[in-house]
Amino acid sequence: MPSGDIDHDNTSTGQSPVKRKVLNADSIGVLSPSHFRTLRKAKRHLDMVKNKYREKQIQNDNLKKQIKRLKEKVKTYDDLVQKLHQKQFLTENASVHLQSIGSESLRTLIELNMKSKMLPCTSEMRKFAITLQFYSNKAYNFIRKSFKNVLPHPKTIKKAKNETVICNIVLDEMSTNIDTENDNSVPAKNALVFMAVGINGHWKMPIGYFLVAGLNGTERSNLLKQCLILMGDTGAKVHSITFDGAYSNGKMCSILGASFDLKDKLSFSFDNPYNNESIYIFYDPCQMIKLIRNTLGDMRCLFNQEGKKISWDHIKMLYFKEKNESLKAATKLTNKHVYYYNEKMNVKLATQVLSNSVGNGLKFCKSLGCDDFRDIDATSEFYFLMNDAFNILNCRSKYSKNPYCLALDEKQFDKYEKYEKFSRNFHNYVLGLRSILTAPGRVRAELYHFSARPGNPGVSIHTIQESVRVYLQLCRQL
């Protein structure tokens, strides 16, 4: 009997089974010369062979890709964050922050989940998930798709967002161009915006705005008081408030209870009308650094306690020397930095002028023996102090190489003491500044203090010590 299926009649009689002939082969293993005797059969079976070969090629390519993915598979928490950054799911700042919040227990938990070991979702894992989803939904979905059960479902995260919220209130006025058709009404010139910014989380949310033609300190204090009461009703804890150096803002805080006594740290705060907890006052460092630059640029020169001259002309000389030499002394000075009058709102220009690089550039030119740079010591010292003060108030990372650009935490009290020492030195230095037209300690309100309101950069540094201490204590209670 021809080869093919088994003949059961023969098996019943005790004879050996014989395979029946396969007319149309569906696999390469059963092909025989009889399948190619006619052109039609040959074409049909040749097409089958080609299709089988193509399928095997596809399987082979998929296996190679799988092997490559296994070799490149992330094995640690840092690898995971780095891969998200490489895929442009996260910005550089977000990557640095996610790496900084990863504790050893969180890293171990994620690494075990990557090895397909089922573990419960802890508070640290939940915090990481909320932070990652805040920065990028794409990154969050990528991790859930790539590593099964590493992160909870987004609906689970929404249910988990019931923790105590600690936030800072930011208020500012923005100019508006609103045309009113009714001539009898007073057109609004500004929009006063209130925004809540998370301190123990990474979020920000506008909570109200008012179109106004102008508000005095009393009216602002009433609005702020209502804002704090409404925030308290939601369960959020307001820890501090930030605004620019407008006189009405200082008056607003004075009405609410802040005395701004430089000898008392607690005077740079007022009681929350909702629960009588202290709310600490911070002036916006970006606004303050611009005002300091404008003060020096407009007055042309200042004098420190020793009577040494702090001159804006030193900046001009450094800029023109770099321009004439066609070489940079590691500064970023341009024509816009020196002649800033049309760029007063640009924070980057102000910070690049009042920076360590400019101070070092001045000292470098002095070391070359240039006569124009013999008396730059007071100017460079001024730049170094303002740069460090701005860094303290504007720092975001716990891992910066700059000693004054490290965020405070309860594990590193040496930084706390270093900042407190700097605060005292900065306080005495700025109060000793004077100009030709003013008495010592009365340079301009933008530098340290008015007779009626506090000094902007100094007050914020003066406040930061007590503010951080209370915040850390509050975190421990939660």
Coordinates of C-alpha atoms in Angstrom, one line a residue:
M1 CA 0.0 0.0 0.0
P2 CA 1.3 3.5 -0.8
S3 CA 2.9 5.5 2.0
G4 CA 0.4 7.9 3.7
D5 CA -2.2 7.3 6.5
I6 CA -2.2 4.1 8.5
D7 CA -4.3 1.2 7.2
H8 CA -6.2 -0.1 10.3
D9 CA -7.5 -3.2 8.5
N10 CA -3.9 -4.5 8.1
T11 CA -3.1 -3.8 11.7
S12 CA -6.1 -5.9 12.9
T13 CA -4.7 -8.9 11.1
G14 CA -1.3 -8.5 12.7
Q15 CA 0.4 -7.2 9.6
S16 CA 2.7 -4.1 9.9
P17 CA 1.0 -0.7 9.3
V18 CA 1.5 1.0 6.0
K19 CA 1.3 4.8 5.4
R20 CA -1.1 6.1 2.8
K21 CA 0.1 8.5 0.1
V22 CA -0.2 12.2 0.8
L23 CA -1.4 13.9 -2.3
N24 CA -1.0 17.6 -1.2
A25 CA 1.8 18.0 1.3
D26 CA 1.4 20.8 3.9
S27 CA 4.9 20.6 5.4
I28 CA 8.4 20.1 4.0
G29 CA 8.9 16.8 5.9
V30 CA 6.4 14.8 4.0
L31 CA 7.5 15.9 0.5
S32 CA 8.5 13.1 -2.0
P33 CA 9.5 13.0 -5.7
S34 CA 5.9 12.2 -6.5
H35 CA 4.8 15.7 -5.4
F36 CA 6.8 17.2 -8.3
R37 CA 5.8 14.9 -11.2
T38 CA 3.5 17.5 -12.8
L39 CA 4.0 21.2 -13.3
R40 CA 0.9 22.1 -11.3
K41 CA 2.0 19.9 -8.3
A42 CA 5.5 21.2 -8.5
K43 CA 4.4 24.8 -8.5
R44 CA 1.9 24.3 -5.6
H45 CA 4.5 22.5 -3.4
L46 CA 7.3 24.9 -4.3
D47 CA 5.1 27.8 -3.2
M48 CA 4.5 25.9 0.0
V49 CA 8.2 25.5 0.6
K50 CA 8.8 29.3 0.0
N51 CA 6.1 30.2 2.5
K52 CA 7.5 27.9 5.1
Y53 CA 10.9 29.3 4.5
R54 CA 9.6 32.9 4.9
E55 CA 7.9 32.0 8.1
K56 CA 11.1 30.5 9.5
Q57 CA 13.0 33.7 8.5
I58 CA 10.4 35.8 10.4
Q59 CA 10.6 33.6 13.5
N60 CA 14.4 33.7 13.3
D61 CA 14.4 37.6 13.2
N62 CA 11.9 37.8 16.1
L63 CA 14.2 35.5 18.2
K64 CA 17.2 37.7 17.4
K65 CA 15.2 40.8 18.5
Q66 CA 14.1 39.0 21.6
I67 CA 17.7 38.1 22.5
K68 CA 18.8 41.7 21.9
R69 CA 16.0 43.0 24.2
L70 CA 17.0 40.5 26.9
K71 CA 20.6 41.7 26.7
E72 CA 19.5 45.4 26.9
K73 CA 16.9 44.8 29.5
V74 CA 17.2 47.3 32.4
K75 CA 18.2 45.7 35.7
T76 CA 18.3 48.6 38.1
Y77 CA 16.2 51.6 39.1
D78 CA 18.8 54.1 37.6
D79 CA 18.8 52.1 34.3
L80 CA 15.0 52.4 34.2
V81 CA 15.0 56.2 34.6
Q82 CA 17.9 56.6 32.2
K83 CA 16.1 54.6 29.5
L84 CA 13.0 56.8 29.9
H85 CA 15.2 59.8 29.4
Q86 CA 16.8 58.3 26.3
K87 CA 13.4 57.7 24.8
Q88 CA 12.5 61.3 25.5
F89 CA 9.7 60.4 27.8
L90 CA 11.3 62.5 30.5
T91 CA 13.1 65.8 30.6
E92 CA 16.6 66.0 32.2
N93 CA 15.2 67.7 35.3
A94 CA 12.6 65.1 35.7
S95 CA 15.2 62.3 35.4
V96 CA 17.4 63.9 38.0
H97 CA 14.5 64.3 40.4
L98 CA 13.3 60.7 39.9
Q99 CA 16.8 59.4 40.6
S100 CA 17.0 61.6 43.7
I101 CA 13.8 60.3 45.3
G102 CA 14.7 56.7 44.8
S103 CA 15.6 55.2 48.2
E104 CA 17.2 51.8 48.6
S105 CA 14.0 50.1 49.5
L106 CA 12.2 51.6 46.5
R107 CA 15.1 50.6 44.2
T108 CA 15.0 47.0 45.6
L109 CA 11.2 46.8 45.2
I110 CA 11.3 47.9 41.6
E111 CA 14.2 45.6 40.8
L112 CA 12.3 42.6 42.3
N113 CA 9.2 43.6 40.3
M114 CA 11.4 43.6 37.1
K115 CA 12.2 40.0 37.9
S116 CA 8.5 39.2 37.8
K117 CA 8.2 38.8 41.6
M118 CA 4.8 39.9 42.8
L119 CA 5.1 42.3 45.8
P120 CA 2.6 44.7 47.4
C121 CA 2.6 48.3 46.5
T122 CA 4.2 50.3 49.3
S123 CA 3.9 54.0 50.1
E124 CA 7.3 54.6 48.4
M125 CA 6.2 52.8 45.2
R126 CA 3.0 54.8 45.3
K127 CA 5.0 58.1 45.6
F128 CA 7.2 57.1 42.7
A129 CA 4.2 56.2 40.6
I130 CA 2.4 59.5 41.3
T131 CA 5.6 61.5 40.6
L132 CA 6.3 59.6 37.3
Q133 CA 2.7 60.1 36.1
F134 CA 2.9 63.8 36.9
Y135 CA 6.0 64.2 34.7
S136 CA 4.9 62.0 31.8
N137 CA 1.9 59.8 31.1
K138 CA 3.9 58.3 28.2
A139 CA 6.7 57.2 30.5
Y140 CA 4.2 55.7 33.0
N141 CA 2.4 53.7 30.3
F142 CA 5.7 52.6 28.8
I143 CA 6.8 51.1 32.2
R144 CA 3.5 49.4 32.7
K145 CA 3.6 47.9 29.2
S146 CA 7.3 46.8 29.4
F147 CA 7.3 45.4 32.9
K148 CA 4.2 43.8 34.1
N149 CA 2.8 44.8 37.5
V150 CA 5.7 47.2 38.2
L151 CA 3.4 50.2 38.7
P152 CA -0.3 50.3 39.8
H153 CA -3.1 51.1 37.4
P154 CA -3.8 54.9 36.9
K155 CA -7.2 54.5 38.6
T156 CA -5.5 53.1 41.6
I157 CA -3.2 56.2 41.7
K158 CA -6.3 58.5 41.7
K159 CA -7.7 56.6 44.7
A160 CA -4.3 56.9 46.5
K161 CA -4.0 60.6 46.1
N162 CA -5.6 61.2 49.5
E163 CA -2.4 62.0 51.5
T164 CA -1.9 65.2 53.4
V165 CA -0.9 68.0 51.0
I166 CA 1.7 70.6 52.0
C167 CA 1.9 73.5 49.6
N168 CA 3.1 77.0 49.0
I169 CA 0.9 79.8 47.8
V170 CA 2.3 82.0 45.0
L171 CA 0.6 85.2 44.0
D172 CA 1.5 87.7 41.3
E173 CA 0.0 90.3 39.1
M174 CA 0.2 90.1 35.4
S175 CA -0.5 92.9 33.0
T176 CA -3.6 92.6 30.8
N177 CA -4.8 94.3 27.7
I178 CA -8.6 94.1 28.0
D179 CA -10.8 96.6 26.2
T180 CA -14.1 97.3 27.7
E181 CA -17.1 98.5 25.6
N182 CA -18.7 100.2 28.6
D183 CA -17.1 103.6 29.0
N184 CA -18.5 104.0 32.5
S185 CA -16.6 101.0 33.9
V186 CA -13.0 101.1 35.1
P187 CA -10.9 98.8 32.9
A188 CA -8.8 96.1 34.5
K189 CA -5.1 96.7 34.2
N190 CA -3.8 93.6 35.9
A191 CA -4.8 90.0 36.7
L192 CA -4.0 89.0 40.3
V193 CA -3.4 85.2 40.2
F194 CA -3.2 82.8 43.2
M195 CA -1.5 79.5 42.6
A196 CA -0.8 76.5 44.9
V197 CA 2.5 74.7 44.4
G198 CA 3.1 71.3 46.1
I199 CA 6.0 71.0 48.6
N200 CA 5.7 67.4 49.4
G201 CA 4.6 66.6 45.8
H202 CA 5.4 67.8 42.3
W203 CA 2.4 69.7 41.1
K204 CA 1.0 73.3 40.7
M205 CA -2.5 74.5 40.3
P206 CA -4.1 77.9 39.8
I207 CA -6.7 78.4 42.5
G208 CA -8.1 81.8 41.6
Y209 CA -7.6 85.1 39.7
F210 CA -9.0 88.6 39.9
L211 CA -9.1 91.2 37.2
V212 CA -8.2 94.4 39.0
A213 CA -7.3 98.0 38.3
G214 CA -5.2 98.1 41.5
L215 CA -5.4 96.7 45.0
N216 CA -3.9 98.1 48.2
G217 CA -2.4 96.0 51.0
T218 CA -5.7 95.8 53.0
E219 CA -7.6 94.5 50.0
R220 CA -4.9 92.0 49.2
S221 CA -4.8 90.7 52.8
N222 CA -8.6 90.0 52.6
L223 CA -8.2 88.0 49.4
L224 CA -5.2 86.1 50.9
K225 CA -7.1 85.4 54.1
Q226 CA -10.0 83.9 52.1
C227 CA -7.6 81.9 50.0
L228 CA -6.0 80.4 53.1
I229 CA -9.4 79.5 54.6
L230 CA -10.6 77.8 51.5
M231 CA -7.3 75.9 51.2
G232 CA -7.7 74.7 54.8
D233 CA -11.2 73.5 54.0
T234 CA -9.8 71.1 51.4
G235 CA -7.4 69.6 54.0
A236 CA -4.2 71.1 52.5
K237 CA -1.6 72.6 54.8
V238 CA -0.2 75.9 53.5
H239 CA 3.4 76.2 54.7
S240 CA 4.6 79.4 53.0
I241 CA 3.8 82.2 50.6
T242 CA 5.8 83.7 47.7
F243 CA 5.5 87.0 45.9
D244 CA 7.5 89.8 44.3
G245 CA 8.8 92.9 46.0
A246 CA 5.8 95.2 45.5
Y247 CA 5.1 97.5 48.5
S248 CA 1.5 96.3 48.6
N249 CA 2.6 92.7 49.2
G250 CA 4.7 93.7 52.2
K251 CA 1.8 95.7 53.5
M252 CA -0.5 92.8 53.0
C253 CA 1.7 90.6 55.2
S254 CA 2.1 93.3 57.9
I255 CA -1.7 93.5 58.2
L256 CA -1.9 89.7 58.6
G257 CA 0.7 89.9 61.5
A258 CA 4.2 89.9 60.0
S259 CA 6.4 92.5 61.7
F260 CA 9.6 92.0 59.6
D261 CA 12.0 92.5 62.5
L262 CA 15.4 91.5 61.3
K263 CA 16.4 90.5 64.8
D264 CA 13.5 87.9 65.1
K265 CA 13.2 85.0 62.6
L266 CA 9.6 84.5 63.6
S267 CA 8.7 88.0 62.5
F268 CA 8.9 86.9 58.8
S269 CA 5.8 84.8 59.2
F270 CA 2.1 85.3 60.1
D271 CA -0.5 83.0 61.6
N272 CA -2.8 81.1 59.2
P273 CA -6.4 82.4 59.9
Y274 CA -7.7 78.8 59.4
N275 CA -5.6 77.0 62.1
N276 CA -3.2 79.5 63.5
E277 CA -0.1 77.7 62.1
S278 CA 2.8 79.8 60.9
I279 CA 3.0 80.7 57.3
Y280 CA 6.5 81.8 56.2
I281 CA 7.2 84.6 53.7
F282 CA 9.5 84.3 50.8
Y283 CA 10.2 86.9 48.1
D284 CA 10.6 85.5 44.6
P285 CA 14.4 85.1 44.1
C286 CA 14.1 85.5 40.4
Q287 CA 12.5 88.9 40.8
M288 CA 15.0 89.9 43.5
I289 CA 18.1 89.0 41.5
K290 CA 16.8 91.3 38.7
L291 CA 16.2 94.1 41.1
I292 CA 19.7 93.7 42.5
R293 CA 21.2 93.9 39.0
N294 CA 19.1 96.9 38.3
T295 CA 20.2 98.6 41.5
L296 CA 23.9 98.2 40.7
G297 CA 23.4 99.1 37.0
D298 CA 21.3 102.2 37.7
M299 CA 23.4 103.6 40.5
R300 CA 26.7 102.6 38.8
C301 CA 28.6 102.0 42.0
L302 CA 28.1 101.0 45.6
F303 CA 30.4 100.8 48.6
N304 CA 30.8 98.0 51.2
Q305 CA 31.5 98.4 54.9
E306 CA 35.2 98.9 54.3
G307 CA 34.5 101.7 51.8
K308 CA 35.7 99.7 48.8
K309 CA 34.0 100.4 45.5
I310 CA 31.6 98.0 43.8
S311 CA 31.4 99.3 40.2
W312 CA 29.2 98.4 37.3
D313 CA 32.0 99.7 35.0
H314 CA 34.0 96.6 35.9
I315 CA 31.4 94.5 34.0
K316 CA 31.8 96.8 31.0
M317 CA 35.6 96.5 31.1
L318 CA 35.4 92.7 31.3
Y319 CA 33.0 92.6 28.4
F320 CA 35.0 94.9 26.1
K321 CA 38.2 93.1 27.0
E322 CA 36.7 89.7 26.0
K323 CA 35.4 91.3 22.8
N324 CA 38.7 92.9 21.9
E325 CA 40.7 89.7 22.7
S326 CA 38.1 87.5 20.9
L327 CA 38.4 85.2 23.9
K328 CA 36.0 84.5 26.7
A329 CA 37.1 84.3 30.4
A330 CA 34.6 81.5 31.0
T331 CA 31.7 84.1 31.1
K332 CA 28.6 84.5 29.1
L333 CA 28.6 88.3 28.9
T334 CA 27.1 89.8 25.7
N335 CA 25.9 93.2 24.7
K336 CA 22.5 92.4 26.3
H337 CA 24.1 91.7 29.7
V338 CA 25.8 95.1 29.8
Y339 CA 23.1 97.2 28.2
Y340 CA 20.1 95.4 29.9
Y341 CA 17.6 98.3 29.8
N342 CA 15.4 96.7 27.1
E343 CA 15.8 93.2 28.8
K344 CA 15.0 94.0 32.4
M345 CA 12.5 91.2 32.7
N346 CA 15.0 88.5 31.5
V347 CA 16.0 86.5 34.6
K348 CA 18.8 84.6 32.7
L349 CA 20.7 87.8 31.9
A350 CA 20.6 88.9 35.5
T351 CA 21.8 85.6 36.9
Q352 CA 24.6 85.3 34.3
V353 CA 25.9 88.8 35.3
L354 CA 25.7 88.2 39.1
S355 CA 27.5 84.9 38.9
N356 CA 30.6 83.2 40.0
S357 CA 31.9 83.0 36.4
V358 CA 31.9 86.8 36.1
G359 CA 33.5 87.2 39.6
N360 CA 36.2 84.7 38.6
G361 CA 36.6 86.4 35.2
L362 CA 37.4 89.7 37.0
K363 CA 39.9 88.0 39.3
F364 CA 41.5 86.4 36.3
C365 CA 42.0 89.7 34.5
K366 CA 43.5 91.1 37.7
S367 CA 46.0 88.2 37.8
L368 CA 47.1 89.1 34.3
G369 CA 48.3 92.4 35.6
C370 CA 45.7 94.6 33.8
D371 CA 45.7 98.1 35.3
D372 CA 41.9 98.5 34.8
F373 CA 41.2 95.5 37.0
R374 CA 43.3 96.4 40.1
D375 CA 40.4 97.3 42.3
I376 CA 37.9 94.6 41.5
D377 CA 38.1 92.7 44.7
A378 CA 34.9 94.3 46.2
T379 CA 33.0 93.8 43.0
S380 CA 33.9 90.2 42.7
E381 CA 33.0 89.6 46.3
F382 CA 29.6 91.2 45.7
Y383 CA 29.0 88.9 42.8
F384 CA 30.0 85.8 44.7
L385 CA 27.7 86.6 47.6
M386 CA 24.7 87.4 45.4
N387 CA 25.3 84.2 43.3
D388 CA 25.4 82.0 46.5
A389 CA 22.3 83.7 47.9
F390 CA 20.3 83.1 44.7
N391 CA 21.5 79.5 44.6
I392 CA 20.3 78.8 48.1
L393 CA 16.8 80.2 47.4
N394 CA 16.6 78.5 43.9
C395 CA 18.1 75.1 44.5
R396 CA 16.2 72.0 43.5
S397 CA 18.5 69.0 43.8
K398 CA 20.2 67.2 46.8
Y399 CA 23.1 66.1 44.6
S400 CA 24.6 69.3 43.2
K401 CA 28.3 69.8 43.2
N402 CA 27.8 73.4 44.2
P403 CA 27.9 73.6 48.0
Y404 CA 25.3 76.4 48.1
C405 CA 23.0 74.7 45.6
L406 CA 21.9 71.7 47.7
A407 CA 18.4 71.3 49.0
L408 CA 18.1 71.0 52.8
D409 CA 17.0 67.8 54.4
E410 CA 17.0 66.3 57.9
K411 CA 19.8 63.9 57.1
Q412 CA 22.4 66.6 56.4
F413 CA 22.4 69.2 59.1
D414 CA 25.9 70.3 58.2
K415 CA 24.4 72.1 55.2
Y416 CA 21.8 73.7 57.5
E417 CA 24.6 75.1 59.7
K418 CA 26.5 76.3 56.6
Y419 CA 23.5 78.1 55.3
E420 CA 22.8 79.6 58.7
K421 CA 26.3 81.0 58.9
F422 CA 26.0 82.3 55.3
S423 CA 22.7 84.0 56.2
R424 CA 24.3 85.9 59.1
N425 CA 27.3 87.0 57.0
F426 CA 25.0 88.0 54.1
H427 CA 22.8 89.9 56.5
N428 CA 25.7 92.0 57.9
Y429 CA 27.2 92.5 54.4
V430 CA 24.1 93.8 52.8
L431 CA 23.2 96.1 55.7
G432 CA 26.7 97.6 55.4
L433 CA 26.3 98.5 51.7
R434 CA 25.8 102.1 50.9
S435 CA 25.9 104.5 47.9
I436 CA 27.1 108.1 47.6
L437 CA 23.5 109.4 48.1
T438 CA 22.4 107.2 50.9
A439 CA 23.4 106.3 54.5
P440 CA 24.7 102.9 55.4
G441 CA 22.0 100.2 55.3
R442 CA 19.7 102.3 53.1
V443 CA 21.0 101.6 49.6
R444 CA 17.6 100.8 48.0
A445 CA 14.6 98.7 49.0
E446 CA 15.6 96.1 46.4
L447 CA 18.9 95.4 48.1
Y448 CA 17.8 94.8 51.7
H449 CA 15.1 96.8 53.3
F450 CA 12.8 99.9 53.2
S451 CA 12.0 101.8 56.3
A452 CA 8.4 100.4 55.8
R453 CA 9.1 96.9 54.4
P454 CA 11.7 94.2 54.5
G455 CA 14.6 93.5 52.3
N456 CA 14.0 91.0 49.6
P457 CA 16.9 88.5 49.2
G458 CA 18.0 88.9 52.8
V459 CA 14.5 88.2 54.2
S460 CA 14.1 85.0 52.3
I461 CA 17.5 83.7 53.5
H462 CA 16.6 84.9 57.0
T463 CA 13.3 82.9 56.8
I464 CA 14.6 79.7 55.3
Q465 CA 16.2 78.3 58.5
E466 CA 13.0 78.3 60.6
S467 CA 10.8 77.4 57.6
V468 CA 12.8 74.2 56.8
R469 CA 12.9 73.2 60.5
V470 CA 9.1 73.5 60.8
Y471 CA 8.5 71.7 57.5
L472 CA 10.7 68.7 58.5
Q473 CA 8.9 68.5 61.8
L474 CA 5.6 68.5 60.0
C475 CA 6.7 65.8 57.7
R476 CA 7.7 63.6 60.6
Q477 CA 4.2 64.1 62.1
L478 CA 2.6 63.0 58.9

